[in-house]
Short mmCIF file of C-alpha atoms in Angstrom, two decimals:
data_model
loop_
_atom_site.label_atom_id
_atom_site.label_comp_id
_atom_site.label_asym_id
_atom_site.label_seq_id
_atom_site.Cartn_x
_atom_site.Cartn_y
_atom_site.Cartn_z
CA MET S 1 115.23 -53.40 54.73
CA VAL S 2 117.79 -49.92 54.59
CA ARG S 3 116.74 -46.87 53.05
CA HIS S 4 119.13 -44.37 51.80
CA SER S 5 119.05 -40.80 53.93
CA GLU S 6 118.73 -38.77 50.25
CA ASN S 7 115.50 -40.40 49.14
CA ALA S 8 113.63 -41.57 52.64
CA SER S 9 112.01 -38.56 53.29
CA GLU S 10 111.31 -39.02 49.56
CA LEU S 11 109.52 -42.36 50.08
CA TRP S 12 107.99 -41.23 53.02
CA LYS S 13 106.07 -38.04 51.77
CA ASN S 14 105.30 -39.79 48.95
CA LEU S 15 103.48 -43.55 51.24
CA PRO S 16 99.41 -43.50 50.03
CA TRP S 17 98.45 -41.82 52.72
CA LYS S 18 94.61 -41.08 52.41
CA LYS S 19 95.08 -45.01 51.29
CA PHE S 20 96.12 -46.59 54.74
CA ARG S 21 93.70 -43.19 56.60
CA ARG S 22 90.95 -45.76 54.07
CA ASN S 23 91.27 -47.74 55.43
CA LEU S 24 92.60 -47.70 58.89
CA PHE S 25 88.51 -46.14 58.67
CA ARG S 26 86.98 -48.87 57.42
CA LEU S 27 87.56 -51.47 60.00
CA GLN S 28 87.06 -49.20 63.21
CA LYS S 29 84.40 -48.70 61.45
CA ARG S 30 83.61 -52.41 61.92
CA VAL S 31 84.88 -52.31 65.21
CA TRP S 32 82.15 -49.74 66.67
CA LYS S 33 79.93 -51.27 64.54
CA ALA S 34 80.55 -54.83 65.46
CA VAL S 35 81.05 -54.14 70.02
CA ASN S 36 76.68 -51.84 68.96
CA VAL S 37 75.58 -55.15 68.32
CA GLY S 38 76.46 -57.46 71.22
CA ASP S 39 79.64 -59.26 68.62
CA LYS S 40 82.83 -59.24 71.62
CA ARG S 41 84.21 -61.63 69.31
CA LYS S 42 84.04 -60.03 65.98
CA ALA S 43 84.93 -57.34 68.28
CA LYS S 44 88.41 -58.45 68.77
CA TYR S 45 89.42 -60.18 65.73
CA LEU S 46 89.14 -56.64 63.60
CA GLN S 47 91.01 -55.46 66.15
CA LYS S 48 93.55 -58.26 65.53
CA LEU S 49 93.70 -57.31 62.13
CA ILE S 50 94.39 -53.17 63.43
CA LEU S 51 97.12 -54.17 64.97
CA LYS S 52 98.17 -56.00 61.99
CA SER S 53 97.59 -53.31 59.35
CA LYS S 54 100.94 -52.04 57.72
CA ALA S 55 97.60 -48.32 57.10
CA ALA S 56 97.73 -47.99 61.66
CA ARG S 57 101.36 -48.96 62.18
CA PHE S 58 102.76 -46.04 59.39
CA LEU S 59 99.30 -43.76 60.60
CA ALA S 60 100.80 -43.60 64.86
CA ILE S 61 104.45 -43.71 64.18
CA ARG S 62 103.16 -39.91 62.01
CA GLN S 63 100.52 -39.62 64.34
CA ILE S 64 103.91 -39.16 67.26
CA THR S 65 106.56 -37.94 65.11
CA GLN S 66 104.76 -35.32 63.45
CA LEU S 67 101.64 -34.64 64.55
CA ASN S 68 101.73 -34.71 67.91
CA ALA S 69 102.12 -31.33 70.50
CA GLY S 70 104.29 -33.26 72.36
CA LYS S 71 106.62 -35.16 69.26
CA LYS S 72 110.60 -33.30 70.01
CA THR S 73 109.29 -34.83 74.44
CA ALA S 74 112.48 -37.52 75.17
CA GLY S 75 111.93 -40.46 77.00
CA VAL S 76 114.26 -42.14 78.60
CA ASP S 77 116.36 -43.65 76.14
CA GLY S 78 116.38 -38.94 74.86
CA VAL S 79 115.73 -39.73 71.85
CA GLU S 80 113.95 -36.29 71.40
CA SER S 81 112.42 -37.67 67.32
CA LEU S 82 113.68 -39.47 64.46
CA THR S 83 114.41 -39.47 60.82
CA PHE S 84 113.01 -41.10 58.22
CA GLU S 85 115.62 -44.22 58.46
CA GLU S 86 114.47 -44.15 62.21
CA ARG S 87 110.39 -44.23 61.68
CA PHE S 88 110.82 -47.12 58.25
CA THR S 89 112.70 -49.04 61.15
CA LEU S 90 110.67 -48.30 63.74
CA SER S 91 107.58 -49.78 61.98
CA SER S 92 109.24 -52.68 61.22
CA SER S 93 110.83 -53.49 64.67
CA LEU S 94 106.67 -52.96 65.20
CA LYS S 95 105.14 -55.04 62.90
CA GLU S 96 107.71 -57.61 64.64
CA ASN S 97 106.77 -57.38 68.22
CA VAL S 98 103.15 -55.80 68.50
CA ASN S 99 101.83 -58.60 70.46
CA THR S 100 104.51 -59.03 73.00
CA TRP S 101 106.09 -55.12 73.42
CA LYS S 102 107.65 -54.39 75.38
CA HIS S 103 107.61 -51.12 77.64
CA ASN S 104 110.69 -49.01 78.56
CA LYS S 105 110.93 -47.39 81.98
CA LEU S 106 109.04 -43.13 81.50
CA ARG S 107 110.89 -40.28 82.16
CA GLU S 108 109.14 -38.17 85.28
CA ILE S 109 108.80 -34.34 84.37
CA PRO S 110 107.91 -32.44 87.57
CA ILE S 111 104.38 -30.24 86.80
CA PRO S 112 103.23 -27.48 89.37
CA LYS S 113 100.09 -28.18 89.73
CA LYS S 114 97.67 -24.10 91.47
CA ASP S 115 97.59 -25.69 94.58
CA GLY S 116 101.88 -25.43 94.28
CA THR S 117 101.41 -29.16 94.52
CA MET S 118 104.13 -31.04 91.61
CA ARG S 119 102.40 -33.38 89.22
CA MET S 120 104.28 -35.43 87.75
CA LEU S 121 103.84 -36.39 84.08
CA LYS S 122 105.12 -39.91 83.54
CA VAL S 123 106.79 -39.17 79.59
CA PRO S 124 107.28 -42.98 76.87
CA THR S 125 110.00 -43.14 75.07
CA ILE S 126 109.15 -42.02 71.36
CA ALA S 127 108.55 -45.70 70.84
CA ASP S 128 106.74 -47.07 73.25
CA ARG S 129 104.11 -43.82 72.51
CA ALA S 130 103.57 -44.94 68.58
CA TRP S 131 102.74 -49.16 70.31
CA GLN S 132 100.57 -47.31 72.30
CA CYS S 133 99.01 -45.01 69.31
CA LEU S 134 98.27 -47.94 67.00
CA ALA S 135 96.51 -49.40 69.93
CA LYS S 136 94.21 -46.85 70.70
CA TYR S 137 93.24 -46.87 67.94
CA ALA S 138 91.89 -50.39 67.80
CA LEU S 139 91.02 -49.89 71.50
CA GLU S 140 89.13 -46.40 71.29
CA PRO S 141 86.47 -47.49 67.67
CA ALA S 142 85.35 -50.27 70.72
CA HIS S 143 84.92 -48.36 74.34
CA GLU S 144 83.35 -45.19 71.85
CA ALA S 145 81.06 -47.39 71.25
CA THR S 146 79.89 -48.14 74.80
CA PHE S 147 80.50 -45.04 76.47
CA HIS S 148 77.83 -43.15 78.46
CA ALA S 149 77.02 -40.06 76.07
CA ARG S 150 77.54 -37.24 78.66
CA SER S 151 80.85 -37.78 78.81
CA TYR S 152 82.98 -35.37 77.20
CA GLY S 153 86.36 -35.44 77.39
CA PHE S 154 89.59 -36.84 75.19
CA ARG S 155 86.93 -38.06 73.18
CA THR S 156 87.16 -37.67 69.54
CA GLY S 157 84.30 -35.47 67.94
CA ARG S 158 83.73 -33.99 71.71
CA SER S 159 85.39 -31.40 73.27
CA ALA S 160 84.61 -28.82 76.67
CA HIS S 161 81.87 -26.83 74.54
CA ASP S 162 79.47 -29.87 73.98
CA ALA S 163 80.01 -29.48 78.41
CA GLN S 164 78.85 -26.25 78.49
CA LYS S 165 75.61 -27.02 75.77
CA TYR S 166 74.47 -29.28 78.51
CA LEU S 167 74.13 -27.39 81.26
CA PHE S 168 72.60 -24.38 79.26
CA ASP S 169 70.58 -26.64 78.18
CA ASN S 170 69.44 -28.19 82.04
CA LEU S 171 70.11 -24.77 83.90
CA ARG S 172 68.09 -22.37 82.08
CA SER S 173 65.00 -20.56 82.71
CA HIS S 174 62.82 -22.96 80.89
CA CYS S 175 64.85 -25.64 82.72
CA ASN S 176 63.88 -23.99 86.23
CA GLY S 177 67.86 -24.06 86.89
CA LYS S 178 67.40 -20.82 89.87
CA ASN S 179 66.07 -24.18 91.71
CA LYS S 180 68.46 -26.27 91.30
CA ARG S 181 71.87 -27.33 92.99
CA VAL S 182 75.34 -29.47 91.62
CA ILE S 183 77.55 -31.00 93.32
CA GLU S 184 81.44 -30.09 91.19
CA LEU S 185 82.23 -33.61 91.92
CA ASP S 186 86.50 -33.99 92.03
CA ILE S 187 88.23 -37.20 93.05
CA GLU S 188 91.40 -37.35 93.78
CA LYS S 189 94.41 -38.05 92.13
CA CYS S 190 92.90 -40.05 89.43
CA PHE S 191 95.08 -40.28 87.56
CA ASP S 192 97.89 -41.86 90.05
CA ARG S 193 94.94 -44.89 91.90
CA ILE S 194 92.45 -46.21 89.57
CA ASN S 195 93.23 -49.45 89.94
CA HIS S 196 94.85 -51.46 87.20
CA SER S 197 92.47 -54.75 87.55
CA SER S 198 89.28 -52.38 87.64
CA ILE S 199 90.90 -51.26 84.47
CA MET S 200 92.56 -54.54 82.94
CA GLU S 201 88.66 -55.50 84.33
CA GLN S 202 86.87 -53.46 81.39
CA LEU S 203 89.40 -53.20 79.12
CA LEU S 204 87.27 -54.99 75.58
CA ALA S 205 90.68 -56.53 73.38
CA PRO S 206 92.56 -59.30 72.82
CA LEU S 207 94.99 -60.88 75.27
CA GLY S 208 97.91 -59.41 72.26
CA ILE S 209 97.07 -56.26 73.30
CA LYS S 210 96.04 -56.58 76.85
CA THR S 211 99.12 -57.92 77.46
CA GLY S 212 100.95 -54.35 76.42
CA ILE S 213 98.71 -52.07 77.84
CA PHE S 214 99.33 -54.19 81.78
CA ARG S 215 102.87 -53.86 80.04
CA CYS S 216 102.60 -49.97 80.37
CA LEU S 217 100.69 -49.52 83.19
CA LYS S 218 103.28 -51.53 85.37
CA SER S 219 106.38 -49.64 83.60
CA GLY S 220 104.92 -45.76 85.16
CA VAL S 221 104.12 -47.07 88.88
CA ASN S 222 104.79 -45.38 91.81
CA PRO S 223 106.66 -47.91 94.56
CA GLY S 224 104.24 -46.99 97.07
CA PHE S 225 100.64 -48.05 94.82
CA PRO S 226 102.54 -50.80 92.69
CA GLU S 227 98.42 -52.21 91.71
CA GLN S 228 97.94 -48.46 91.04
CA GLY S 229 97.88 -45.43 88.09
CA THR S 230 97.67 -44.46 84.99
CA PRO S 231 100.94 -42.29 83.18
CA GLN S 232 100.55 -39.31 82.83
CA GLY S 233 102.03 -38.57 79.58
CA GLY S 234 101.23 -42.01 77.32
CA VAL S 235 98.86 -41.54 74.79
CA VAL S 236 97.01 -44.27 75.81
CA SER S 237 96.11 -42.76 79.36
CA PRO S 238 93.46 -40.64 78.90
CA LEU S 239 91.93 -43.34 76.80
CA LEU S 240 92.01 -45.75 80.02
CA ALA S 241 90.87 -43.46 82.45
CA ASN S 242 87.42 -42.61 81.15
CA ILE S 243 87.14 -47.31 80.64
CA ALA S 244 87.24 -47.14 84.47
CA LEU S 245 85.37 -43.43 85.10
CA ASN S 246 83.17 -44.57 82.78
CA GLY S 247 79.85 -45.78 84.19
CA ILE S 248 79.59 -43.40 87.03
CA GLU S 249 76.95 -40.87 84.55
CA SER S 250 74.46 -42.56 85.68
CA ILE S 251 74.60 -43.42 88.99
CA HIS S 252 72.01 -40.66 89.65
CA ARG S 253 69.24 -41.16 87.83
CA CYS S 254 65.44 -39.25 88.15
CA LYS S 255 63.01 -38.46 85.54
CA ASP S 256 61.71 -35.37 83.74
CA ALA S 257 57.71 -33.55 83.49
CA ARG S 258 56.81 -36.85 80.71
CA GLY S 259 57.59 -39.13 83.53
CA ARG S 260 61.11 -40.20 81.09
CA VAL S 261 64.68 -41.37 82.86
CA LYS S 262 67.31 -38.43 82.47
CA GLU S 263 70.36 -38.60 83.89
CA PRO S 264 71.64 -35.06 84.93
CA SER S 265 76.13 -35.57 85.03
CA ILE S 266 78.81 -35.19 82.74
CA ARG S 267 82.16 -35.90 82.97
CA TYR S 268 85.11 -34.86 81.56
CA ALA S 269 88.06 -37.11 81.70
CA ASP S 270 88.23 -36.64 86.07
CA ASP S 271 85.67 -33.23 86.38
CA MET S 272 81.81 -34.38 87.35
CA VAL S 273 78.69 -32.53 87.55
CA ILE S 274 75.87 -33.06 89.42
CA ILE S 275 72.56 -31.77 88.56
CA LEU S 276 70.10 -32.36 91.42
CA ARG S 277 66.25 -30.49 91.33
CA PRO S 278 65.04 -29.29 94.57
CA GLN S 279 64.19 -32.95 95.49
CA ASP S 280 67.38 -34.84 95.27
CA ASP S 281 68.94 -36.62 97.88
CA ALA S 282 72.57 -35.46 97.72
CA GLU S 283 74.21 -37.21 100.57
CA GLU S 284 73.06 -40.46 98.06
CA THR S 285 73.73 -39.55 95.28
CA LEU S 286 77.92 -39.63 96.14
CA LYS S 287 77.22 -42.29 98.71
CA ARG S 288 76.37 -44.29 96.09
CA ILE S 289 79.01 -42.13 93.55
CA SER S 290 82.13 -42.96 96.25
CA GLN S 291 81.02 -47.09 96.12
CA PHE S 292 81.29 -46.56 92.62
CA LEU S 293 85.50 -44.88 92.98
CA ALA S 294 85.81 -47.13 95.70
CA GLU S 295 85.71 -50.74 92.61
CA ARG S 296 88.45 -48.96 90.56
CA GLY S 297 90.39 -47.27 93.90
CA LEU S 298 89.64 -44.19 93.67
CA LYS S 299 87.42 -41.92 96.33
CA VAL S 300 85.46 -38.12 96.56
CA SER S 301 87.76 -35.79 97.11
CA GLU S 302 85.83 -34.08 100.64
CA LYS S 303 88.69 -31.06 100.24
CA LYS S 304 87.29 -29.74 96.77
CA THR S 305 83.79 -31.79 96.06
CA LYS S 306 80.87 -28.97 96.53
CA LEU S 307 76.99 -28.60 96.91
CA THR S 308 76.46 -24.99 94.86
CA ALA S 309 73.58 -23.56 94.69
CA THR S 310 73.00 -22.79 90.92
CA THR S 311 72.45 -19.03 92.41
CA ASP S 312 75.55 -19.17 93.66
CA GLY S 313 77.68 -19.85 90.57
CA PHE S 314 80.17 -22.86 90.28
CA ASP S 315 83.14 -22.89 87.85
CA PHE S 316 83.84 -25.64 85.69
CA LEU S 317 86.58 -26.53 82.47
CA GLY S 318 88.20 -22.70 82.93
CA TRP S 319 84.08 -20.88 82.40
CA HIS S 320 81.40 -19.17 85.94
CA PHE S 321 77.96 -20.50 85.21
CA LYS S 322 75.66 -19.12 87.49
CA VAL S 323 71.70 -18.54 88.16
CA GLN S 324 71.27 -14.84 88.15
CA ASN S 325 67.99 -13.38 89.79
CA ASN S 326 65.75 -12.81 86.81
CA GLU S 327 66.42 -16.77 86.04
CA LYS S 328 68.60 -15.91 83.30
CA PHE S 329 71.82 -17.82 82.99
CA ARG S 330 75.32 -16.66 82.58
CA CYS S 331 78.72 -18.43 81.49
CA VAL S 332 82.07 -16.10 81.46
CA PRO S 333 85.72 -16.65 81.88
CA SER S 334 86.84 -17.84 85.63
CA VAL S 335 88.76 -15.63 87.34
CA ASP S 336 91.14 -18.66 87.84
CA ASN S 337 90.88 -18.65 84.18
CA PHE S 338 91.47 -15.02 83.45
CA LYS S 339 94.84 -14.99 86.77
CA ALA S 340 96.10 -17.96 84.74
CA PHE S 341 95.50 -15.74 81.02
CA ARG S 342 96.61 -11.55 81.49
CA ARG S 343 100.04 -13.45 83.34
CA LYS S 344 100.35 -14.07 79.99
CA VAL S 345 100.18 -11.67 78.32
CA LYS S 346 102.35 -8.90 80.46
CA HIS S 347 105.22 -11.55 80.81
CA ILE S 348 104.66 -11.32 76.82
CA VAL S 349 104.37 -6.81 76.97
CA ASN S 350 106.49 -6.05 79.19
CA ASN S 351 109.51 -8.74 78.74
CA SER S 352 112.20 -6.36 77.38
CA ASN S 353 114.28 -8.88 75.54
CA TYR S 354 111.48 -8.50 72.68
CA GLY S 355 110.39 -5.88 70.17
CA ALA S 356 106.72 -4.92 69.72
CA LYS S 357 106.54 -6.83 66.55
CA VAL S 358 108.09 -10.11 68.52
CA LYS S 359 105.93 -9.07 71.66
CA ALA S 360 102.44 -8.33 68.54
CA GLU S 361 103.52 -12.54 66.32
CA LYS S 362 103.30 -14.49 70.81
CA LEU S 363 100.37 -12.92 71.69
CA ALA S 364 98.09 -13.81 68.51
CA PRO S 365 98.18 -17.95 69.17
CA ILE S 366 97.01 -17.46 72.74
CA VAL S 367 94.83 -14.54 72.80
CA ARG S 368 93.55 -16.04 69.72
CA GLY S 369 93.40 -19.44 71.65
CA TRP S 370 91.54 -17.74 74.35
CA ARG S 371 88.60 -15.56 72.78
CA ASN S 372 88.52 -19.23 70.95
CA TYR S 373 87.99 -21.35 73.97
CA HIS S 374 85.34 -18.66 75.07
CA ARG S 375 83.37 -17.70 71.93
CA TYR S 376 80.31 -19.24 73.21
CA CYS S 377 80.28 -17.01 77.23
CA LYS S 378 79.09 -13.26 77.94
CA MET S 379 82.18 -10.83 76.99
CA ASP S 380 81.08 -7.97 76.34
CA SER S 381 82.84 -6.19 79.60
CA SER S 382 85.25 -4.62 79.44
CA ARG S 383 87.27 -6.67 81.19
CA PHE S 384 86.65 -9.23 78.47
CA SER S 385 86.82 -8.46 75.36
CA LEU S 386 90.45 -7.14 77.23
CA TYR S 387 89.98 -3.01 76.62
CA HIS S 388 92.40 -2.26 80.20
CA ILE S 389 94.59 -5.09 78.99
CA GLN S 390 95.33 -3.76 75.28
CA ASN S 391 95.77 0.10 75.95
CA ARG S 392 98.47 -1.69 78.20
CA ALA S 393 99.98 -3.36 74.91
CA PHE S 394 99.62 -0.10 73.10
CA LYS S 395 101.31 2.29 75.70
CA VAL S 396 104.07 -0.03 75.75
CA PHE S 397 104.19 -0.86 71.55
CA ASN S 398 104.48 2.52 71.30
CA LYS S 399 107.48 3.43 73.63
CA GLU S 400 109.37 1.24 71.25
CA PRO S 401 111.55 2.43 69.06
CA LYS S 402 110.21 3.31 65.44
CA GLN S 403 107.40 3.17 66.05
CA ASN S 404 104.63 5.50 65.70
CA ARG S 405 101.25 5.51 66.61
CA HIS S 406 100.48 4.19 63.95
CA SER S 407 102.70 0.86 63.05
CA SER S 408 101.73 -0.01 67.21
CA LYS S 409 98.12 0.11 66.34
CA LYS S 410 98.60 -2.20 63.24
CA LEU S 411 101.07 -3.81 65.51
CA LEU S 412 98.06 -4.02 68.18
CA ASP S 413 95.21 -4.84 66.37
CA GLN S 414 97.90 -7.84 65.20
CA ALA S 415 98.21 -9.04 68.75
CA PHE S 416 94.27 -9.16 69.24
CA PRO S 417 92.58 -11.03 66.55
CA ALA S 418 89.09 -10.01 66.50
CA VAL S 419 86.90 -13.69 67.38
CA PRO S 420 83.70 -13.15 66.94
CA TYR S 421 81.20 -14.51 70.15
CA SER S 422 77.32 -16.54 71.02
CA GLU S 423 77.03 -16.68 73.89
CA ASN S 424 75.06 -20.12 74.45
CA LYS S 425 75.01 -21.50 70.98
CA HIS S 426 77.30 -23.78 70.40
CA ILE S 427 75.44 -26.62 68.76
CA LYS S 428 75.78 -29.60 71.23
CA VAL S 429 77.30 -33.48 69.66
CA LYS S 430 73.89 -35.24 68.43
CA GLY S 431 73.52 -38.54 71.56
CA ASN S 432 75.35 -40.44 71.26
CA LYS S 433 76.90 -40.07 67.96
CA SER S 434 80.20 -41.40 67.17
CA PRO S 435 83.02 -40.62 64.54
CA TYR S 436 82.76 -44.55 63.69
CA ASP S 437 79.54 -44.83 62.84
CA GLY S 438 80.42 -43.50 58.94
CA ASP S 439 78.71 -40.34 59.06
CA LEU S 440 81.53 -38.79 57.45
CA THR S 441 79.32 -36.09 56.27
CA TYR S 442 78.04 -35.82 59.50
CA TRP S 443 81.21 -35.09 61.15
CA SER S 444 83.11 -33.05 58.88
CA GLU S 445 80.43 -30.19 59.06
CA ARG S 446 80.53 -29.73 61.90
CA ASN S 447 83.99 -30.08 63.15
CA SER S 448 83.89 -27.36 60.09
CA LYS S 449 82.24 -24.79 62.46
CA LEU S 450 84.88 -25.46 65.66
CA TYR S 451 87.28 -23.10 63.46
CA ASP S 452 87.00 -19.50 63.27
CA GLY S 453 84.73 -17.36 60.40
CA ILE S 454 87.91 -17.80 57.51
CA THR S 455 88.58 -21.47 58.16
CA SER S 456 84.98 -22.44 58.28
CA LYS S 457 83.98 -19.85 55.47
CA ILE S 458 86.73 -22.90 53.53
CA LEU S 459 86.36 -25.62 54.56
CA LYS S 460 82.40 -24.97 53.21
CA ARG S 461 83.63 -24.08 49.57
CA GLN S 462 85.64 -27.74 50.05
CA ASN S 463 83.09 -29.63 51.29
CA HIS S 464 84.39 -29.93 54.66
CA SER S 465 87.35 -31.84 52.64
CA CYS S 466 91.01 -31.08 51.62
CA ALA S 467 92.42 -29.35 49.37
CA LYS S 468 95.13 -31.59 49.26
CA CYS S 469 94.49 -35.85 49.46
CA GLY S 470 90.70 -34.63 49.41
CA TYR S 471 89.43 -36.45 52.70
CA LYS S 472 87.04 -35.80 54.90
CA THR S 473 87.75 -33.52 57.26
CA THR S 474 86.70 -34.98 60.89
CA SER S 475 87.98 -34.88 64.07
CA ASP S 476 90.89 -36.81 64.18
CA GLU S 477 93.54 -34.19 62.76
CA ARG S 478 94.25 -30.44 62.77
CA VAL S 479 93.17 -27.89 60.29
CA HIS S 480 95.29 -25.88 58.41
CA LEU S 481 95.42 -22.70 56.28
CA HIS S 482 98.03 -23.41 53.84
CA HIS S 483 98.57 -20.42 51.11
CA ILE S 484 98.98 -21.19 47.54
CA ASP S 485 101.10 -17.93 46.71
CA GLY S 486 103.03 -18.47 49.92
CA ASN S 487 103.41 -15.52 51.00
CA HIS S 488 101.51 -15.30 54.40
CA HIS S 489 101.40 -11.88 54.06
CA ASN S 490 98.19 -12.34 51.95
CA TRP S 491 95.47 -13.14 53.11
CA LYS S 492 92.95 -12.20 50.37
CA PHE S 493 89.94 -15.45 50.40
CA ASN S 494 91.21 -16.99 46.46
CA ASN S 495 94.54 -17.89 48.14
CA LEU S 496 93.50 -19.66 51.16
CA GLU S 497 92.70 -23.12 50.80
CA ALA S 498 92.23 -25.67 53.49
CA LEU S 499 94.62 -28.60 54.58
CA HIS S 500 94.41 -31.47 57.18
CA GLU S 501 98.20 -31.18 59.52
CA SER S 502 100.54 -33.36 57.86
CA CYS S 503 99.63 -32.85 53.81
CA HIS S 504 99.90 -28.92 54.79
CA ASP S 505 103.49 -30.54 55.99
CA TYR S 506 103.75 -32.42 53.24
CA THR S 507 102.91 -29.07 50.71
CA HIS S 508 106.28 -27.90 52.53
CA MET S 509 108.46 -31.11 53.09
CA SER S 510 111.61 -29.78 51.40
CA LYS S 511 114.52 -32.92 51.39
CA GLY S 512 115.46 -34.55 54.95
CA ASN S 513 112.89 -32.09 56.54
CA ALA S 514 109.47 -33.54 58.31
#
């Protein structure tokens, strides 16, 4: 169907997005329940319905073209964005070819790693990313029903803070953390070496999705390893890695004081920590893990994998964990994480191309993001309170033309926003709870607490729902604060409302712009 450019934006904006979200979620919830009770045949039938669903198709295109952080990244075709007419055309193409989708080659972008080597980011085209997103809508609820509770990476409703809290729960003084050890497990070139056959064997999906995923894997292969690797940059790649590694968390088992079997291991994507008691055999555990990985074409990195006493401390997910001699558990930002953050701040503060006002605007999201990530750490030192960095920034701001002490102080407060911290107070996700279990109240209330103070308070005022569409604010989409009067300097409580990112976009959308 041909749509004229003058009304395509209005047609897109006026699509029944709330109804689409509700219809897709209803199907996903049924997929999760079917797998949970062992009815895989029904699950595959429902996955086919998701592939054919108009709601899923449009939501996938919106996710790729409007919401994803890399929405402006081009594939090999050089296309960086789609017009509204092109989005409708892509929807028609997905509808016709969803079960026979053929992937284009991938655009390779080298990304430097902190050890000096290069990681190759392989970016699909926008159309291929949309198909992968559609496939993910069908695959994710099925595998969420099988994933281990201690797998926290790249999963809806779970985060690095859950892993952080789990370590606190198992290494604090009540758990005799002082006498424990940890295996810091590193998997060598995990995303580049995962065996395709092991992914396909574990994939719970109908033939149309399996064929498309197989073509997706083959489109990004390394010529030297044609049967291995998932393209880093693909929408579905993190999910495929989780599918391949699922079960590694259960390899190390032990019994607690009450005789209950425990699996004290946590995994975040390909990073893993295994907690050992004094009597546990580290070599035997590593041997079993090596066997598990070998079946998937992977191996343990001997260079980076370490056996560490908790009293010596270890790094994980940008934090440094340590049990002190007085048995108190401490978590602070790791040295590497703090250095990387400081480099970003210094680059902006010392940049002569920016004025003080621009520097403050650029610093604010970086500082707020860093402080939010570490808000459950011990942050009361002068280093982590950023006292010295702020002092340096103030001196630089004060030297700018037309700046005085008062205005520099005002800009400094803007550049270094305060974020409250509460050591080890994060509330961990409950066991095997899933965003697809239908408990919207639990997930919306939990999601509200993940935002900073004012956003969290406004979400609570709105009963954890979007002020525009009325749909619950679960973790499948970010929440933005909207200034009702349009004045972004008016931060009065009654002038703010919390909206889904897409709803916020539509509120500000002018004709012809996304």
